[in-house]
Amino acid sequence: MPFNQINSYCYIYESAVNIGYVTDGETGLLIDTGIDSSSVKKVVKELEQRKLPLTHLFITHAHADHYGGAAYLQERFQLHTIAPRFEEAILRNPSLEPLYLFGGNDPLPELRNKFLEGPPMRVDEIAEEGMLAIGTLKVQAIASPGHSYHQLSLAAYDTLYAADAYFGKEQLHKHRIPYITDAVKTIQSLEKLMQVKTEGAVPGHGMYEKEFRKTLQENIDYHLNIMNEVEELVSKHPDGVTHEETVAAVCRKFEVNGRNLPQWLLFKTAVTAYVTGLIHNKKITHDVSDFKWTFYPVVD
Ligand SMILES: [Zn+2]
């Protein structure tokens, strides 16, 4: 049974993308929707069978696999929809994702697929970090940027719905280079979630665990390892290594499958997130040399 009850308030629809659900019998809050109408229809069926309410929708971040089913739900249910600041702009204008991945150019048609761009949706309320009253529920929104610009995780009734702030162990290793936009913020968010005092946690991709702090630590170690690999690569090039060479070398090293433009752009963004992390931490320097963005080791 993929629809699991965690405690008297909290449920998880476990799937390729987990969907959270919290209820006190009066308010029914769905957390993310999965990629399209078919994923969210299955959850709705489970709620109807159990006569559970559906009154509110919270979207953690504007990635199509987390909000793609929202427009379908909004057409059929009276739902009050809440989303984090900034992410909400992308949810209302989903072509912003292929646009930013493509470095600001008008995206080529192959980038406008359902994995990078879901149907536009409505956002009724913008959320910030802190305690939120959602209907009759009280939940804590925790800023967890790094994977997406203003992602909010939710701690509700002893369950942390962490979205993509971390990945399950299996998913972490499967992705090889997990998608992030900023390595420093990713690690800070992971350290922050370590302090959350819920009984268990569930990531967007992976299993519910009571021992989630171990998985958070594994995520931290995994990111630090990639960052070290990038630093080591740059250290071997005292005369500089270009951005393009760095992306290719790291993708080769981790044996990722980035052979088409959408996949490659996701890996390019992730590798760049480690590079900018090293620049922030003053571990490498950079300039534009001969019209190529180039990285250099720091000479002591
Ligand atoms: Zn995501």
Coordinates of C-alpha atoms and ligand atoms in Angstrom, one line a residue:
M1 CA 0.0 0.0 0.0
P2 CA 1.8 3.2 -1.1
F3 CA -0.5 5.5 1.0
N4 CA 1.0 5.2 4.5
Q5 CA -0.2 6.6 7.8
I6 CA 2.7 7.8 10.0
N7 CA 0.7 9.0 13.0
S8 CA -2.8 10.3 13.7
Y9 CA -2.1 13.4 11.6
C10 CA 0.5 12.5 9.0
Y11 CA 0.5 10.4 5.8
I12 CA 2.8 9.8 2.9
Y13 CA 1.9 8.7 -0.6
E14 CA 5.1 6.9 -1.4
S15 CA 6.0 7.0 -5.1
A16 CA 8.9 8.1 -7.4
V17 CA 8.0 11.5 -6.0
N18 CA 6.6 11.4 -2.5
I19 CA 3.4 13.3 -1.8
G20 CA 2.7 14.4 1.8
Y21 CA -0.7 14.7 3.5
V22 CA -1.6 16.2 6.9
T23 CA -5.0 16.3 8.5
D24 CA -6.8 17.0 11.8
G25 CA -10.1 15.8 10.3
E26 CA -11.2 19.3 9.4
T27 CA -8.3 20.7 7.3
G28 CA -6.7 18.4 4.7
L29 CA -3.3 19.6 3.5
L30 CA -1.6 18.0 0.5
I31 CA 2.2 18.6 0.2
D32 CA 3.2 18.6 -3.4
T33 CA 1.4 16.7 -6.2
G34 CA 3.8 14.6 -8.2
I35 CA 4.5 15.2 -11.9
D36 CA 1.1 15.1 -13.4
S37 CA -2.6 14.4 -13.0
S38 CA -2.2 10.6 -13.0
S39 CA 0.1 10.8 -9.9
V40 CA -2.2 13.1 -7.9
K41 CA -5.4 11.2 -9.0
K42 CA -4.1 8.1 -7.1
V43 CA -3.8 10.2 -3.9
V44 CA -7.2 11.7 -4.3
K45 CA -8.7 8.2 -4.7
E46 CA -7.0 7.2 -1.4
L47 CA -8.4 10.3 0.4
E48 CA -11.9 9.6 -1.0
Q49 CA -11.8 6.0 0.1
R50 CA -10.9 7.1 3.7
K51 CA -13.3 10.1 3.6
L52 CA -10.4 12.4 4.4
P53 CA -10.7 16.1 3.6
L54 CA -8.8 18.0 0.9
T55 CA -8.8 21.7 1.5
H56 CA -5.3 23.0 1.1
L57 CA -2.3 22.5 -1.1
F58 CA 1.3 23.4 -0.3
I59 CA 4.0 23.3 -3.0
T60 CA 7.5 23.0 -1.6
H61 CA 9.4 24.2 -4.7
A62 CA 8.9 24.9 -8.4
H63 CA 10.2 21.7 -9.9
A64 CA 7.7 20.1 -12.3
D65 CA 7.9 16.6 -10.6
H66 CA 6.5 18.3 -7.4
Y67 CA 3.8 20.6 -8.9
G68 CA 2.9 19.1 -12.3
G69 CA -0.4 17.7 -10.9
A70 CA -1.5 21.0 -9.2
A71 CA -3.4 22.6 -12.1
Y72 CA -5.5 19.4 -12.5
L73 CA -6.4 19.5 -8.7
Q74 CA -7.2 23.2 -8.8
E75 CA -9.7 22.7 -11.6
R76 CA -11.6 20.0 -9.7
F77 CA -11.3 21.0 -6.0
Q78 CA -11.8 24.1 -4.0
L79 CA -8.2 24.4 -2.8
H80 CA -6.3 27.1 -1.0
T81 CA -2.8 26.9 -2.5
I82 CA 0.3 28.1 -0.6
A83 CA 3.8 28.3 -2.0
P84 CA 7.2 29.8 -1.0
R85 CA 8.2 33.3 -2.1
F86 CA 10.0 33.3 -5.4
E87 CA 9.1 29.7 -6.2
E88 CA 5.5 31.0 -6.6
A89 CA 6.6 33.2 -9.5
I90 CA 7.9 30.1 -11.3
L91 CA 4.8 28.1 -10.5
R92 CA 2.6 30.8 -12.1
N93 CA 5.1 31.1 -15.0
P94 CA 6.6 27.6 -15.4
S95 CA 8.6 28.4 -18.6
L96 CA 11.0 30.2 -16.3
E97 CA 12.6 26.9 -15.5
P98 CA 13.7 25.9 -19.0
L99 CA 14.6 29.6 -19.4
Y100 CA 17.0 29.7 -16.4
L101 CA 18.5 26.3 -17.2
F102 CA 19.2 27.6 -20.7
G103 CA 21.1 30.5 -19.3
G104 CA 18.5 33.1 -20.2
N105 CA 18.1 32.3 -23.9
D106 CA 14.7 31.4 -25.2
P107 CA 14.6 27.7 -24.7
L108 CA 14.8 25.3 -27.6
P109 CA 11.6 23.1 -28.1
E110 CA 13.3 20.0 -26.6
L111 CA 13.6 21.9 -23.2
R112 CA 9.9 22.5 -23.0
N113 CA 9.0 19.0 -21.7
K114 CA 6.9 17.9 -18.7
F115 CA 10.0 17.2 -16.6
L116 CA 11.2 20.8 -16.8
E117 CA 7.9 22.7 -17.2
G118 CA 4.6 21.8 -15.7
P119 CA 1.2 23.4 -16.4
P120 CA 0.9 26.9 -14.9
M121 CA -1.0 27.0 -11.6
R122 CA -2.6 29.4 -9.2
V123 CA -1.0 30.5 -5.9
D124 CA -3.3 32.0 -3.3
E125 CA -0.9 32.7 -0.5
I126 CA 2.9 33.2 -0.3
A127 CA 4.7 31.5 2.6
E128 CA 7.9 32.6 4.4
E129 CA 9.9 30.6 7.0
G130 CA 8.2 30.3 10.4
M131 CA 5.0 29.0 11.9
L132 CA 2.1 28.8 9.4
A133 CA -1.6 28.5 10.2
I134 CA -3.0 26.4 7.4
G135 CA -6.7 26.1 8.0
T136 CA -6.9 24.6 11.5
L137 CA -3.4 23.1 11.2
K138 CA -0.2 24.6 12.6
V139 CA 3.0 23.7 10.7
Q140 CA 6.5 25.0 10.7
A141 CA 8.0 26.1 7.4
I142 CA 11.8 25.8 7.3
A143 CA 13.8 27.6 4.6
S144 CA 15.9 25.0 2.9
P145 CA 17.5 26.5 -0.2
G146 CA 20.3 25.0 -2.2
H147 CA 18.4 22.5 -4.3
S148 CA 15.9 25.2 -5.4
Y149 CA 16.1 28.9 -4.6
H150 CA 13.4 29.3 -1.9
Q151 CA 12.3 25.8 -1.1
L152 CA 10.5 25.4 2.2
S153 CA 10.4 22.1 4.1
L154 CA 7.5 21.5 6.4
A155 CA 7.6 20.2 10.0
A156 CA 4.1 19.1 10.9
Y157 CA 3.0 17.0 13.8
D158 CA 6.2 15.1 14.3
T159 CA 7.0 14.6 10.6
L160 CA 9.4 16.5 8.6
Y161 CA 8.4 16.8 4.9
A162 CA 11.8 17.8 3.6
A163 CA 11.1 17.7 -0.2
D164 CA 14.4 17.8 -2.1
A165 CA 16.5 19.3 0.7
Y166 CA 17.9 15.8 0.9
F167 CA 17.7 12.6 -1.0
G168 CA 17.2 9.0 0.2
K169 CA 20.5 7.0 0.2
E170 CA 19.6 5.0 -2.9
Q171 CA 18.5 8.1 -4.9
L172 CA 21.6 10.0 -3.8
H173 CA 23.9 7.4 -5.3
K174 CA 21.6 6.8 -8.4
H175 CA 21.7 10.5 -9.3
R176 CA 25.5 10.5 -8.9
I177 CA 25.6 14.3 -9.2
P178 CA 22.4 15.4 -7.4
Y179 CA 20.7 18.5 -8.8
I180 CA 21.6 21.6 -6.7
T181 CA 21.8 25.3 -7.4
D182 CA 24.2 26.3 -4.6
A183 CA 26.5 23.8 -2.7
V184 CA 27.1 26.1 0.3
K185 CA 23.4 26.7 0.8
T186 CA 22.6 22.9 0.2
I187 CA 25.0 21.9 3.1
Q188 CA 23.8 24.7 5.4
S189 CA 20.2 23.6 4.8
L190 CA 21.2 19.9 5.6
E191 CA 22.9 21.1 8.8
K192 CA 19.8 23.0 9.7
L193 CA 17.5 20.1 9.2
M194 CA 19.7 18.0 11.5
Q195 CA 18.4 20.2 14.3
V196 CA 14.7 19.6 13.5
K197 CA 13.1 17.7 16.4
T198 CA 10.5 15.5 14.6
E199 CA 10.2 11.8 15.1
G200 CA 10.8 11.1 11.5
A201 CA 11.4 12.6 8.1
V202 CA 10.6 11.9 4.4
P203 CA 12.5 13.3 1.4
G204 CA 10.9 14.0 -1.9
H205 CA 12.7 11.0 -3.3
G206 CA 13.3 8.2 -0.9
M207 CA 11.8 6.5 2.2
Y208 CA 10.3 7.8 5.4
E209 CA 12.9 7.2 8.2
K210 CA 13.1 7.7 11.9
E211 CA 16.9 7.6 11.6
F212 CA 16.8 10.4 9.0
R213 CA 19.8 12.3 10.6
K214 CA 22.1 9.5 9.3
T215 CA 20.8 10.1 5.8
L216 CA 21.2 13.9 6.2
Q217 CA 24.8 13.3 7.2
E218 CA 25.3 11.0 4.3
N219 CA 24.0 13.7 2.0
I220 CA 26.4 16.3 3.6
D221 CA 29.4 13.9 3.1
Y222 CA 28.3 13.2 -0.5
H223 CA 28.2 16.9 -1.4
L224 CA 31.6 17.5 0.3
N225 CA 33.1 14.6 -1.6
I226 CA 32.0 16.1 -5.0
M227 CA 33.2 19.5 -3.9
N228 CA 36.6 18.0 -3.0
E229 CA 36.8 16.3 -6.4
V230 CA 36.1 19.6 -8.2
E231 CA 38.8 21.4 -6.0
E232 CA 41.3 18.6 -6.8
L233 CA 40.6 18.9 -10.5
V234 CA 41.2 22.7 -10.4
S235 CA 44.4 22.1 -8.4
K236 CA 45.8 20.1 -11.2
H237 CA 45.5 23.1 -13.6
P238 CA 47.7 26.0 -12.3
D239 CA 47.2 27.7 -15.7
G240 CA 43.4 27.4 -15.3
V241 CA 40.6 25.1 -16.4
T242 CA 37.6 26.3 -18.2
H243 CA 34.0 26.0 -17.0
E244 CA 33.2 23.7 -20.0
E245 CA 36.1 21.4 -19.3
T246 CA 35.3 21.3 -15.6
V247 CA 31.6 20.3 -16.2
A248 CA 32.8 17.6 -18.7
A249 CA 35.5 16.2 -16.4
V250 CA 33.2 16.0 -13.3
C251 CA 30.4 14.3 -15.4
R252 CA 33.0 11.8 -16.7
K253 CA 34.4 11.1 -13.3
F254 CA 30.9 10.4 -11.8
E255 CA 29.8 8.5 -15.0
V256 CA 26.5 10.4 -15.3
N257 CA 24.2 9.9 -18.2
G258 CA 23.9 13.4 -19.7
R259 CA 23.8 12.8 -23.4
N260 CA 20.9 15.1 -24.3
L261 CA 20.5 18.9 -23.8
P262 CA 18.0 18.8 -20.9
Q263 CA 20.1 16.3 -18.9
W264 CA 23.3 18.0 -19.6
L265 CA 21.9 21.4 -18.5
L266 CA 20.9 19.9 -15.2
F267 CA 24.3 18.4 -14.6
K268 CA 26.0 21.7 -15.8
T269 CA 23.9 23.6 -13.2
A270 CA 24.8 21.1 -10.4
V271 CA 28.6 21.1 -11.2
T272 CA 28.5 24.9 -11.4
A273 CA 26.9 24.9 -7.9
Y274 CA 30.0 23.1 -6.5
V275 CA 32.3 25.5 -8.4
T276 CA 30.5 28.6 -7.0
G277 CA 30.7 27.0 -3.5
L278 CA 34.5 26.7 -3.9
I279 CA 34.6 30.4 -5.0
H280 CA 32.5 31.5 -2.0
N281 CA 34.7 29.5 0.3
K282 CA 37.8 31.1 -1.4
K283 CA 39.2 27.6 -2.3
I284 CA 39.5 28.6 -6.0
T285 CA 39.6 31.8 -8.0
H286 CA 38.1 32.6 -11.4
D287 CA 38.2 35.0 -14.3
V288 CA 37.2 35.2 -17.9
S289 CA 40.2 34.5 -20.1
D290 CA 40.2 34.5 -23.9
F291 CA 36.3 34.6 -23.6
K292 CA 36.2 31.5 -21.5
W293 CA 35.1 31.3 -17.8
T294 CA 38.2 29.8 -16.2
F295 CA 39.1 28.5 -12.7
Y296 CA 42.4 28.5 -10.9
P297 CA 43.8 27.0 -7.7
V298 CA 44.5 29.3 -4.8
V299 CA 48.3 29.6 -4.4
D300 CA 49.3 29.8 -0.8
Ligands
ZN1 ZN 13.3 19.3 -6.9

